[in-house]
Tab-separated table of C-alpha atoms in Angstrom:
chain	number	residue	atom	x	y	z
K	1	UNK	CA	-0.011	-0.018	0.112
K	2	UNK	CA	1.733	3.162	-1.159
K	3	UNK	CA	-0.504	5.794	0.413
K	4	UNK	CA	-0.175	6.063	4.234
K	5	UNK	CA	-2.545	7.874	6.590
K	6	UNK	CA	-0.619	9.484	9.602
K	7	UNK	CA	-2.201	8.342	12.835
K	8	UNK	CA	0.765	8.963	15.105
K	9	UNK	CA	3.685	11.285	15.282
K	10	UNK	CA	6.804	11.775	17.416
K	11	UNK	CA	7.959	15.364	17.734
K	12	UNK	CA	11.229	16.234	19.321
K	13	UNK	CA	12.781	19.612	18.209
K	14	UNK	CA	15.344	21.926	19.447
K	15	UNK	CA	13.844	25.145	18.024
K	16	UNK	CA	10.182	25.590	18.717
K	17	UNK	CA	9.668	28.550	16.443
K	18	UNK	CA	6.837	28.010	13.873
K	19	UNK	CA	5.932	24.654	15.324
K	20	UNK	CA	2.520	25.483	16.640
K	21	UNK	CA	0.770	25.526	13.420
K	22	UNK	CA	1.983	22.077	12.635
K	23	UNK	CA	1.098	20.713	16.035
K	24	UNK	CA	-2.405	22.105	15.730
K	25	UNK	CA	-2.881	20.637	12.300
K	26	UNK	CA	-1.790	17.095	13.624
K	27	UNK	CA	-4.238	17.523	16.540
K	28	UNK	CA	-7.249	18.614	14.250
K	29	UNK	CA	-6.505	15.561	12.031
K	30	UNK	CA	-6.682	13.201	15.121
K	31	UNK	CA	-2.939	12.226	15.178
K	32	UNK	CA	-1.563	10.873	18.443
K	33	UNK	CA	1.387	12.889	19.506
K	34	UNK	CA	4.480	11.604	21.443
K	35	UNK	CA	7.100	13.924	22.528
K	36	UNK	CA	10.110	14.681	24.797
K	37	UNK	CA	11.213	17.359	27.239
K	38	UNK	CA	10.805	20.960	26.194
K	39	UNK	CA	8.764	19.988	23.147
K	40	UNK	CA	6.449	18.057	25.124
K	41	UNK	CA	5.957	21.171	27.403
K	42	UNK	CA	5.517	23.310	24.436
K	43	UNK	CA	2.705	21.024	23.126
K	44	UNK	CA	0.915	20.809	26.407
K	45	UNK	CA	1.111	24.596	26.712
K	46	UNK	CA	-0.967	24.715	23.632
K	47	UNK	CA	-3.658	22.927	25.291
K	48	UNK	CA	-3.038	19.746	23.302
K	49	UNK	CA	-2.560	16.216	24.659
K	50	UNK	CA	0.569	14.334	24.145
K	51	UNK	CA	2.233	11.182	25.370
K	52	UNK	CA	5.658	11.606	26.944
K	53	UNK	CA	8.320	9.169	25.379
K	54	UNK	CA	9.240	8.246	28.986
K	55	UNK	CA	5.708	6.961	29.455
K	56	UNK	CA	6.021	4.935	26.108
K	57	UNK	CA	9.285	3.312	26.986
K	58	UNK	CA	8.931	3.088	30.692
K	59	UNK	CA	12.366	4.803	31.258
K	60	UNK	CA	13.028	8.343	32.260
K	61	UNK	CA	15.563	10.533	30.354
K	62	UNK	CA	18.913	9.886	31.910
K	63	UNK	CA	22.385	11.102	31.974
K	64	UNK	CA	21.553	14.767	31.796
K	65	UNK	CA	19.106	14.268	28.782
K	66	UNK	CA	21.742	12.358	26.812
K	67	UNK	CA	19.484	9.331	26.483
K	68	UNK	CA	15.764	9.954	25.990
K	69	UNK	CA	14.448	8.228	22.738
K	70	UNK	CA	17.048	5.523	22.370
K	71	UNK	CA	14.720	2.694	23.092
K	72	UNK	CA	13.229	-0.292	21.148
K	73	UNK	CA	9.652	0.871	21.614
K	74	UNK	CA	10.533	4.201	19.780
K	75	UNK	CA	12.699	2.872	17.236
K	76	UNK	CA	10.587	-0.296	16.748
K	77	UNK	CA	7.609	1.888	16.320
K	78	UNK	CA	9.476	3.857	13.457
K	79	UNK	CA	11.325	0.857	11.962
K	80	UNK	CA	8.868	-1.917	11.780
K	81	UNK	CA	7.514	-2.877	8.437
K	82	UNK	CA	3.801	-2.475	8.341
K	83	UNK	CA	3.213	-4.899	5.412
K	84	UNK	CA	5.578	-7.667	7.047
K	85	UNK	CA	3.675	-10.206	8.990
K	86	UNK	CA	6.477	-11.176	11.254
K	87	UNK	CA	7.092	-7.551	12.054
K	88	UNK	CA	3.510	-6.925	12.827
K	89	UNK	CA	3.447	-9.871	15.211
K	90	UNK	CA	6.467	-8.727	17.082
K	91	UNK	CA	5.121	-5.226	17.320
K	92	UNK	CA	1.887	-6.701	18.894
K	93	UNK	CA	3.868	-9.064	21.141
K	94	UNK	CA	6.040	-6.236	22.658
K	95	UNK	CA	3.370	-3.646	22.529
K	96	UNK	CA	5.159	-1.453	20.202
K	97	UNK	CA	2.832	1.298	18.659
K	98	UNK	CA	3.488	2.518	15.029
K	99	UNK	CA	4.966	5.852	14.678
K	100	UNK	CA	4.073	7.037	11.134
K	101	UNK	CA	5.646	10.623	11.482
K	102	UNK	CA	8.885	11.768	13.006
K	103	UNK	CA	9.609	15.634	13.196
K	104	UNK	CA	13.203	16.266	14.516
K	105	UNK	CA	15.223	19.679	14.578
K	106	UNK	CA	18.740	18.534	15.615
K	107	UNK	CA	20.830	20.384	18.351
K	108	UNK	CA	22.509	23.388	16.507
K	109	UNK	CA	26.092	21.807	16.491
K	110	UNK	CA	27.388	23.955	13.512
K	111	UNK	CA	26.120	27.323	14.961
K	112	UNK	CA	27.385	26.447	18.489
K	113	UNK	CA	31.080	25.976	16.915
K	114	UNK	CA	30.735	29.198	14.881
K	115	UNK	CA	29.703	31.083	17.980
K	116	UNK	CA	33.111	30.447	19.550
K	117	UNK	CA	31.843	28.281	22.416
K	118	UNK	CA	34.130	26.014	24.418
K	119	UNK	CA	34.667	22.354	23.801
K	120	UNK	CA	32.241	21.154	26.596
K	121	UNK	CA	29.320	23.140	25.085
K	122	UNK	CA	30.205	21.998	21.612
K	123	UNK	CA	30.321	18.332	22.455
K	124	UNK	CA	26.894	18.529	24.167
K	125	UNK	CA	25.573	19.902	21.074
K	126	UNK	CA	26.345	16.706	19.116
K	127	UNK	CA	22.800	15.179	18.598
K	128	UNK	CA	22.569	11.409	19.147
K	129	UNK	CA	18.882	10.645	19.649
K	130	UNK	CA	17.679	13.229	17.007
K	131	UNK	CA	20.193	12.012	14.229
K	132	UNK	CA	19.253	8.373	15.029
K	133	UNK	CA	15.562	9.134	14.750
K	134	UNK	CA	16.056	10.932	11.373
K	135	UNK	CA	18.138	7.940	9.974
K	136	UNK	CA	15.546	5.297	11.197
K	137	UNK	CA	12.545	7.030	9.767
K	138	UNK	CA	14.327	7.783	6.538
K	139	UNK	CA	15.353	4.090	6.261
K	140	UNK	CA	11.704	3.006	6.745
K	141	UNK	CA	10.309	5.742	4.180
K	142	UNK	CA	7.929	3.144	2.809
K	143	UNK	CA	5.968	3.521	6.125
K	144	UNK	CA	7.213	6.560	7.888
K	145	UNK	CA	7.490	10.262	6.928
K	146	UNK	CA	10.367	12.092	8.261
K	147	UNK	CA	10.796	15.775	8.729
K	148	UNK	CA	14.411	16.607	9.581
K	149	UNK	CA	14.470	20.416	9.600
K	150	UNK	CA	12.189	23.227	10.614
K	151	UNK	CA	12.468	24.613	7.094
K	152	UNK	CA	10.191	21.873	6.095
K	153	UNK	CA	7.293	22.714	8.522
K	154	UNK	CA	5.355	24.761	5.891
K	155	UNK	CA	5.709	22.126	3.182
K	156	UNK	CA	4.550	19.470	5.568
K	157	UNK	CA	1.578	21.606	6.567
K	158	UNK	CA	0.707	21.951	2.913
K	159	UNK	CA	1.106	18.191	2.316
K	160	UNK	CA	-1.027	17.194	5.194
K	161	UNK	CA	-3.813	19.740	4.613
K	162	UNK	CA	-3.952	18.842	0.838
K	163	UNK	CA	-3.880	15.133	1.476
K	164	UNK	CA	-6.065	15.025	4.718
K	165	UNK	CA	-3.224	13.529	6.670
K	166	UNK	CA	-2.411	10.976	3.855
K	167	UNK	CA	1.090	10.856	2.051
K	168	UNK	CA	2.248	9.055	-1.051
K	169	UNK	CA	5.401	6.953	-1.338
K	170	UNK	CA	6.985	9.447	-3.603
K	171	UNK	CA	6.372	12.231	-0.959
K	172	UNK	CA	7.809	10.098	1.880
K	173	UNK	CA	10.887	9.203	-0.244
K	174	UNK	CA	11.565	12.765	-1.090
K	175	UNK	CA	11.437	13.736	2.572
K	176	UNK	CA	13.898	10.810	3.302
K	177	UNK	CA	16.167	11.968	0.683
K	178	UNK	CA	16.369	15.319	2.158
K	179	UNK	CA	16.812	13.860	5.695
K	180	UNK	CA	20.138	12.016	4.530
K	181	UNK	CA	21.427	15.221	3.171
K	182	UNK	CA	20.832	16.829	6.620
K	183	UNK	CA	22.333	13.772	8.468
K	184	UNK	CA	25.428	13.626	6.260
K	185	UNK	CA	25.867	17.327	6.526
K	186	UNK	CA	25.785	17.283	10.211
K	187	UNK	CA	28.272	14.454	10.443
K	188	UNK	CA	30.600	16.283	8.170
K	189	UNK	CA	30.494	19.280	10.331
K	190	UNK	CA	31.310	17.140	13.399
K	191	UNK	CA	34.337	15.423	11.568
K	192	UNK	CA	35.654	18.698	10.438
K	193	UNK	CA	35.557	20.075	14.119
K	194	UNK	CA	37.278	17.033	15.396
K	195	UNK	CA	39.898	17.035	12.514
K	196	UNK	CA	40.914	20.475	12.932
K	197	UNK	CA	44.533	19.475	13.455
K	198	UNK	CA	44.462	17.702	10.112
K	199	UNK	CA	45.260	14.108	11.376
K	200	UNK	CA	43.059	12.622	8.736
K	201	UNK	CA	43.281	13.809	5.218
K	202	UNK	CA	39.879	12.986	3.840
K	203	UNK	CA	37.879	15.228	1.507
K	204	UNK	CA	34.718	16.140	3.548
K	205	UNK	CA	32.800	19.273	2.426
K	206	UNK	CA	29.132	19.772	2.804
K	207	UNK	CA	27.147	22.902	1.832
K	208	UNK	CA	23.274	22.845	2.010
K	209	UNK	CA	22.498	26.339	0.702
K	210	UNK	CA	22.069	26.179	-3.127
K	211	UNK	CA	21.608	28.902	-5.612
K	212	UNK	CA	20.557	27.835	-9.127
K	213	UNK	CA	22.224	30.141	-11.743
K	214	UNK	CA	20.782	31.170	-15.082
K	215	UNK	CA	23.224	28.914	-16.640
K	216	UNK	CA	26.869	27.700	-16.451
K	217	UNK	CA	29.809	28.878	-18.249
K	218	UNK	CA	27.792	28.825	-21.426
K	219	UNK	CA	23.986	28.995	-22.012
K	220	UNK	CA	23.703	25.231	-22.622
K	221	UNK	CA	25.243	24.219	-19.454
K	222	UNK	CA	23.277	24.370	-16.093
K	223	UNK	CA	25.069	25.971	-13.132
K	224	UNK	CA	24.682	26.158	-9.329
K	225	UNK	CA	26.434	27.984	-6.430
K	226	UNK	CA	26.697	26.311	-3.058
K	227	UNK	CA	27.179	28.808	-0.295
K	228	UNK	CA	26.166	31.912	1.406
K	229	UNK	CA	26.445	34.689	-0.861
K	230	UNK	CA	24.395	36.948	1.406
K	231	UNK	CA	27.169	36.751	4.024
K	232	UNK	CA	29.641	38.276	1.518
K	233	UNK	CA	27.518	40.644	-0.443
K	234	UNK	CA	24.416	42.796	-0.619
K	235	UNK	CA	23.170	43.219	-4.137
K	236	UNK	CA	21.958	46.661	-4.608
K	237	UNK	CA	21.196	46.519	-8.205
K	238	UNK	CA	21.020	44.680	-11.390
K	239	UNK	CA	20.429	41.205	-12.881
K	240	UNK	CA	20.852	38.005	-11.087
K	241	UNK	CA	24.691	36.872	-10.924
K	242	UNK	CA	25.848	34.345	-13.566
K	243	UNK	CA	28.360	31.561	-13.211
K	244	UNK	CA	31.039	33.649	-15.039
K	245	UNK	CA	30.251	36.711	-12.768
K	246	UNK	CA	30.870	34.570	-9.701
K	247	UNK	CA	34.193	33.259	-11.152
K	248	UNK	CA	35.412	36.793	-11.938
K	249	UNK	CA	34.335	38.286	-8.659
K	250	UNK	CA	36.073	35.600	-6.656
K	251	UNK	CA	39.320	36.485	-8.689
K	252	UNK	CA	38.601	40.138	-8.003
K	253	UNK	CA	38.236	39.646	-4.197
K	254	UNK	CA	41.411	37.537	-3.940
K	255	UNK	CA	43.393	40.124	-5.962
K	256	UNK	CA	41.995	43.145	-3.924
K	257	UNK	CA	43.090	41.370	-0.849
K	258	UNK	CA	46.572	42.255	-1.664
K	259	UNK	CA	45.938	45.930	-1.222
K	260	UNK	CA	44.418	46.201	2.410
K	261	UNK	CA	46.497	49.182	3.320
K	262	UNK	CA	46.012	51.395	0.117
K	263	UNK	CA	43.217	52.717	-1.937
K	264	UNK	CA	43.027	50.448	-4.889
K	265	UNK	CA	40.942	49.685	-7.835
K	266	UNK	CA	41.014	46.717	-10.374
K	267	UNK	CA	39.161	45.880	-13.641
K	268	UNK	CA	39.019	42.089	-14.457
K	269	UNK	CA	38.155	40.070	-17.559
K	270	UNK	CA	38.077	36.155	-17.381
K	271	UNK	CA	39.770	36.278	-14.058
K	272	UNK	CA	42.619	38.212	-15.198
K	273	UNK	CA	43.386	41.871	-14.347
K	274	UNK	CA	43.244	44.124	-17.435
K	275	UNK	CA	43.944	47.079	-15.205
K	276	UNK	CA	44.887	47.690	-11.425
K	277	UNK	CA	46.130	50.673	-9.634
K	278	UNK	CA	46.395	52.496	-6.276
K	279	UNK	CA	45.773	56.197	-5.841
K	280	UNK	CA	44.881	58.814	-3.282
K	281	UNK	CA	41.221	58.547	-4.199
K	282	UNK	CA	38.977	55.847	-5.748
K	283	UNK	CA	38.576	58.155	-8.824
K	284	UNK	CA	42.312	58.270	-9.244
K	285	UNK	CA	42.822	54.551	-8.978
K	286	UNK	CA	40.077	53.839	-11.343
K	287	UNK	CA	41.432	56.172	-13.920
K	288	UNK	CA	44.918	54.613	-13.616
K	289	UNK	CA	43.588	51.132	-13.800
K	290	UNK	CA	41.467	51.887	-16.846
K	291	UNK	CA	44.261	53.360	-18.732
K	292	UNK	CA	46.063	49.949	-18.770
K	293	UNK	CA	43.582	48.538	-21.174
K	294	UNK	CA	40.329	50.429	-21.841
K	295	UNK	CA	39.438	48.195	-24.622
K	296	UNK	CA	39.340	45.052	-22.361
K	297	UNK	CA	37.579	46.880	-19.669
K	298	UNK	CA	34.329	46.827	-21.825
K	299	UNK	CA	31.913	44.351	-20.106
K	300	UNK	CA	34.455	43.767	-17.132
K	301	UNK	CA	34.090	43.006	-13.377
K	302	UNK	CA	35.264	46.118	-11.391
K	303	UNK	CA	36.308	46.280	-7.791
K	304	UNK	CA	37.217	48.907	-5.263
K	305	UNK	CA	38.338	48.600	-1.691
K	306	UNK	CA	37.168	51.835	-0.526
K	307	UNK	CA	33.613	53.354	-0.790
K	308	UNK	CA	32.648	54.851	-4.077
K	309	UNK	CA	32.006	58.587	-4.017
K	310	UNK	CA	30.325	60.636	-6.574
K	311	UNK	CA	33.480	61.782	-8.257
K	312	UNK	CA	34.436	58.247	-8.835
K	313	UNK	CA	30.986	57.306	-9.908
K	314	UNK	CA	30.714	59.820	-12.546
K	315	UNK	CA	33.793	58.376	-14.306
K	316	UNK	CA	32.858	54.718	-13.770
K	317	UNK	CA	29.261	55.456	-15.092
K	318	UNK	CA	30.658	56.181	-18.554
K	319	UNK	CA	32.000	52.666	-18.909
K	320	UNK	CA	29.904	49.633	-19.690
K	321	UNK	CA	30.683	47.006	-17.120
K	322	UNK	CA	28.965	43.977	-15.626
K	323	UNK	CA	29.682	44.177	-11.952
K	324	UNK	CA	30.970	46.689	-9.519
K	325	UNK	CA	31.935	45.491	-6.062
K	326	UNK	CA	32.778	48.088	-3.242
K	327	UNK	CA	32.521	48.165	0.475
K	328	UNK	CA	30.000	51.035	0.207
K	329	UNK	CA	28.485	53.655	-2.067
K	330	UNK	CA	27.768	57.200	-1.262
K	331	UNK	CA	23.971	57.780	-1.659
K	332	UNK	CA	24.289	60.023	-4.790
K	333	UNK	CA	26.907	57.723	-6.385
K	334	UNK	CA	24.614	54.787	-5.901
K	335	UNK	CA	21.628	56.694	-7.369
K	336	UNK	CA	23.735	57.502	-10.659
K	337	UNK	CA	25.168	53.999	-10.987
K	338	UNK	CA	21.648	52.571	-10.638
K	339	UNK	CA	20.930	54.354	-13.770
K	340	UNK	CA	21.692	51.109	-15.824
K	341	UNK	CA	19.046	48.507	-14.604
K	342	UNK	CA	21.102	45.389	-15.353
K	343	UNK	CA	24.381	46.774	-13.865
K	344	UNK	CA	25.175	44.548	-10.895
K	345	UNK	CA	26.303	46.514	-7.747
K	346	UNK	CA	27.488	44.577	-4.909
K	347	UNK	CA	28.307	45.991	-1.411
K	348	UNK	CA	30.873	43.753	0.105
K	349	UNK	CA	30.053	43.061	3.656
K	350	UNK	CA	33.098	40.517	4.407
K	351	UNK	CA	36.316	38.847	3.569
K	352	UNK	CA	37.001	35.635	1.828
K	353	UNK	CA	37.765	32.888	4.422
K	354	UNK	CA	39.364	29.428	4.290
K	355	UNK	CA	42.921	28.495	3.498
K	356	UNK	CA	42.043	25.546	1.002
K	357	UNK	CA	40.745	25.396	-2.616
K	358	UNK	CA	39.613	22.539	-4.591
K	359	UNK	CA	38.112	21.602	-7.894
K	360	UNK	CA	36.859	18.512	-9.687
K	361	UNK	CA	38.849	16.580	-12.015
K	362	UNK	CA	39.615	13.161	-13.381
K	363	UNK	CA	36.587	11.677	-11.545
K	364	UNK	CA	37.964	13.002	-8.274
K	365	UNK	CA	38.917	16.210	-6.487
K	366	UNK	CA	42.158	18.067	-6.218
K	367	UNK	CA	42.907	20.333	-3.337
K	368	UNK	CA	45.679	22.513	-2.096
K	369	UNK	CA	46.411	25.358	0.290
K	370	UNK	CA	45.778	28.832	-1.070
K	371	UNK	CA	48.592	30.919	-2.332
K	372	UNK	CA	48.535	33.381	0.559
K	373	UNK	CA	52.090	34.477	0.268
K	374	UNK	CA	52.560	38.004	-0.991
K	375	UNK	CA	56.137	38.913	-2.151
K	376	UNK	CA	57.587	41.761	0.205
K	377	UNK	CA	60.852	43.645	0.430
K	378	UNK	CA	62.324	40.910	2.817
K	379	UNK	CA	61.636	38.339	-0.059
K	380	UNK	CA	63.834	40.144	-2.494
K	381	UNK	CA	67.345	38.732	-3.241
K	382	UNK	CA	69.332	41.130	-5.566
K	383	UNK	CA	71.294	38.816	-7.946
K	384	UNK	CA	72.747	41.387	-10.342
K	385	UNK	CA	75.396	43.848	-9.973
K	386	UNK	CA	73.144	46.796	-10.121
K	387	UNK	CA	70.459	46.755	-7.302
K	388	UNK	CA	66.997	48.107	-8.034
K	389	UNK	CA	66.308	51.703	-6.948
K	390	UNK	CA	63.453	52.657	-4.561
K	391	UNK	CA	61.144	53.320	-7.445
K	392	UNK	CA	61.954	49.999	-9.404
K	393	UNK	CA	61.487	48.040	-6.164
K	394	UNK	CA	58.169	49.641	-5.562
K	395	UNK	CA	57.088	48.876	-9.172
K	396	UNK	CA	58.321	45.163	-8.910
K	397	UNK	CA	56.385	44.563	-5.795
K	398	UNK	CA	53.201	46.055	-7.183
K	399	UNK	CA	53.684	44.057	-10.398
K	400	UNK	CA	54.119	40.835	-8.553
K	401	UNK	CA	50.846	41.402	-6.722
K	402	UNK	CA	49.033	41.478	-9.961
K	403	UNK	CA	51.100	38.696	-11.433
K	404	UNK	CA	50.244	36.384	-8.665
K	405	UNK	CA	46.621	36.409	-9.634
K	406	UNK	CA	47.071	36.113	-13.482
K	407	UNK	CA	46.697	32.803	-15.443
K	408	UNK	CA	50.186	31.337	-16.431
K	409	UNK	CA	52.266	32.005	-18.089
K	410	UNK	CA	52.036	35.479	-16.725
K	411	UNK	CA	53.939	38.721	-17.062
K	412	UNK	CA	52.920	42.095	-15.474
K	413	UNK	CA	54.653	45.458	-16.384
K	414	UNK	CA	54.268	48.262	-13.821
K	415	UNK	CA	55.309	51.400	-12.437
K	416	UNK	CA	54.785	52.196	-8.675
K	417	UNK	CA	50.972	51.903	-8.092
K	418	UNK	CA	49.942	51.212	-11.637
K	419	UNK	CA	49.806	48.207	-13.899
K	420	UNK	CA	50.837	49.195	-17.331
K	421	UNK	CA	50.027	45.816	-19.218
K	422	UNK	CA	50.028	42.099	-18.947
K	423	UNK	CA	50.541	39.148	-20.901
K	424	UNK	CA	48.656	35.989	-19.479
K	425	UNK	CA	47.716	32.539	-20.171
K	426	UNK	CA	50.454	31.926	-22.821
K	427	UNK	CA	52.144	28.862	-23.690
K	428	UNK	CA	55.699	30.332	-23.701
K	429	UNK	CA	57.055	33.042	-21.316
K	430	UNK	CA	58.475	35.161	-24.186
K	431	UNK	CA	54.997	35.306	-25.911
K	432	UNK	CA	53.749	36.572	-22.620
K	433	UNK	CA	56.308	39.197	-22.586
K	434	UNK	CA	55.794	40.238	-26.179
K	435	UNK	CA	51.961	40.296	-25.516
K	436	UNK	CA	52.488	42.707	-22.579
K	437	UNK	CA	54.798	45.041	-24.316
K	438	UNK	CA	52.612	45.378	-27.382
K	439	UNK	CA	49.579	46.130	-25.161
K	440	UNK	CA	51.621	48.571	-23.289
K	441	UNK	CA	52.763	50.406	-26.362
K	442	UNK	CA	49.194	50.209	-27.965
K	443	UNK	CA	47.879	52.310	-25.039
K	444	UNK	CA	50.583	54.783	-25.217
K	445	UNK	CA	52.704	53.829	-22.265
K	446	UNK	CA	56.432	54.723	-22.196
K	447	UNK	CA	58.419	51.551	-20.834
K	448	UNK	CA	61.659	53.188	-20.231
K	449	UNK	CA	62.495	52.430	-16.783
K	450	UNK	CA	59.454	50.236	-16.046
K	451	UNK	CA	59.527	47.073	-14.049
K	452	UNK	CA	58.475	43.605	-14.989
K	453	UNK	CA	57.333	40.790	-12.709
K	454	UNK	CA	57.104	36.907	-13.896
K	455	UNK	CA	55.074	34.215	-11.961
K	456	UNK	CA	57.910	31.663	-12.685
K	457	UNK	CA	61.576	31.687	-13.717
K	458	UNK	CA	62.849	32.555	-17.108
K	459	UNK	CA	64.249	29.417	-18.816
K	460	UNK	CA	66.314	31.513	-21.098
K	461	UNK	CA	67.413	35.044	-21.284
K	462	UNK	CA	65.367	35.627	-24.425
K	463	UNK	CA	62.319	37.114	-22.503
K	464	UNK	CA	64.627	39.667	-20.683
K	465	UNK	CA	66.216	40.620	-23.937
K	466	UNK	CA	62.968	41.334	-25.493
K	467	UNK	CA	61.942	43.426	-22.399
K	468	UNK	CA	65.161	45.323	-22.281
K	469	UNK	CA	64.780	46.535	-25.901
K	470	UNK	CA	61.476	48.107	-24.930
K	471	UNK	CA	63.096	49.980	-22.066
K	472	UNK	CA	62.301	47.784	-19.104
K	473	UNK	CA	65.021	47.928	-16.521
K	474	UNK	CA	63.975	45.902	-13.450
K	475	UNK	CA	62.958	42.299	-13.274
K	476	UNK	CA	61.440	40.274	-10.634
K	477	UNK	CA	61.125	36.594	-10.859
K	478	UNK	CA	61.348	33.528	-8.525
K	479	UNK	CA	64.478	32.028	-9.954
K	480	UNK	CA	65.250	28.389	-9.980
K	481	UNK	CA	66.215	27.787	-13.682
K	482	UNK	CA	69.318	25.855	-14.303
K	483	UNK	CA	70.085	28.684	-16.754
K	484	UNK	CA	69.552	31.620	-14.218
K	485	UNK	CA	73.267	32.617	-14.583
K	486	UNK	CA	72.620	33.233	-18.282
K	487	UNK	CA	69.726	35.769	-17.387
K	488	UNK	CA	71.903	37.335	-14.751
K	489	UNK	CA	74.838	37.780	-17.143
K	490	UNK	CA	72.675	39.576	-19.659
K	491	UNK	CA	71.314	41.891	-16.944
K	492	UNK	CA	74.799	42.655	-15.818
K	493	UNK	CA	76.054	43.373	-19.374
K	494	UNK	CA	73.069	45.728	-19.988
K	495	UNK	CA	73.068	47.472	-16.490
K	496	UNK	CA	69.774	45.937	-15.616
K	497	UNK	CA	68.558	44.964	-12.038
K	498	UNK	CA	67.094	41.604	-11.282
K	499	UNK	CA	65.823	40.172	-8.103
K	500	UNK	CA	64.728	36.655	-7.120
K	501	UNK	CA	61.969	36.007	-4.503
K	502	UNK	CA	62.084	32.125	-4.261
K	503	UNK	CA	58.436	31.966	-4.566
K	504	UNK	CA	56.726	30.738	-7.713
K	505	UNK	CA	53.049	31.978	-8.379
K	506	UNK	CA	51.741	29.738	-11.088
K	507	UNK	CA	48.002	29.858	-11.544
K	508	UNK	CA	46.327	27.492	-13.866
């Protein structure tokens, strides 16, 4: 028999908010209620009769409430198969009543960890009885309906009202599927808490919040985002974020994290910066960033790390762009920028967290620590006879911050506080150098005395020779080639400066 009439229910929840309409409906439909502790008191305060689980089992809650529902009369009532003759006989023999509906809201383990609570409080928020009830009811979905989250109360009320207390097999299976999602997520959070020291290197990630995107990378692909965007951004204007928007915004956020102590602006296309700069104001930083490649900036993702005022907004407004991210917007600036209805404006509310990144490949997952190293003056080892001067050093370090976030092979040309051009995603380093020089010259930059940063070592001195002919005088690279000395010798013969950082910044 596929349809089942609910005649009894066990309700044991941590949060009582919005529970009363469900309890009232079950009572109105003549359902016998079983409950525990605070939930039992809540139901009785509504003037509705309910049987204490202790009265069903003959055992009180013990060990400070750690054991309440773990008893054959409870789990037998959930698990026994109504169509199985032997199960029915045993239920009758041991006086085990059928439990057709289980409503459980687990102890808030994840929230307790995030609150900064101490170990004792966290451990006590590991639900044992609740998670067991969920698994039992989900396993026996042919006979029992399980509600494993308070987020399902409204759906359950609609289902019971429409079906007059009767559920179908498909409905019960759907609720069971959700229940196993809840239980597996819960266990993942517990594992990750216990494994903070990294003793076990298992891949365990779970996110229950899902955003369906308009499409994936291309219109014929479906796309989803799993996570809490509302914790990072408040969308102030524009259409729904796309898959590609999110990828570019992530790249923009990581890049902008390099400039916490300076007013900075960056413009990105396909995760690469086509312009980046610092300035005394947001307007100045934007204008310097745009100058690097005003052509590629069309349709780009823009990011500022200081509030956007009217002076900056008036300049930015003239550009067609997809997304602008900023920590805030002056009221008049926001009004102006909202003039384009599809333009996405995001108020950044938080920083990126986590020190690991991963992606799927080869029927598995690859993971690594994030590249959180930013090249600093302390990393620079001068390997040439001429040391870089103060301006060259500032330019190289600025270029290195951009280069670190560009697709390999990557080359960035810069002066202090301004990216001049980049060559990214090239299959040879000399091609990346030539691309960067051609772009810089195309947009009118004089490269005499400019600096160059490379994400990896130069295998030959040919790239340096090409750059030197364009006027570049200072080079930053990690070093590590068996032919490093050839590059150093070329620099020495041409009065160029070169520093090694000892840190490669590949990005694939």
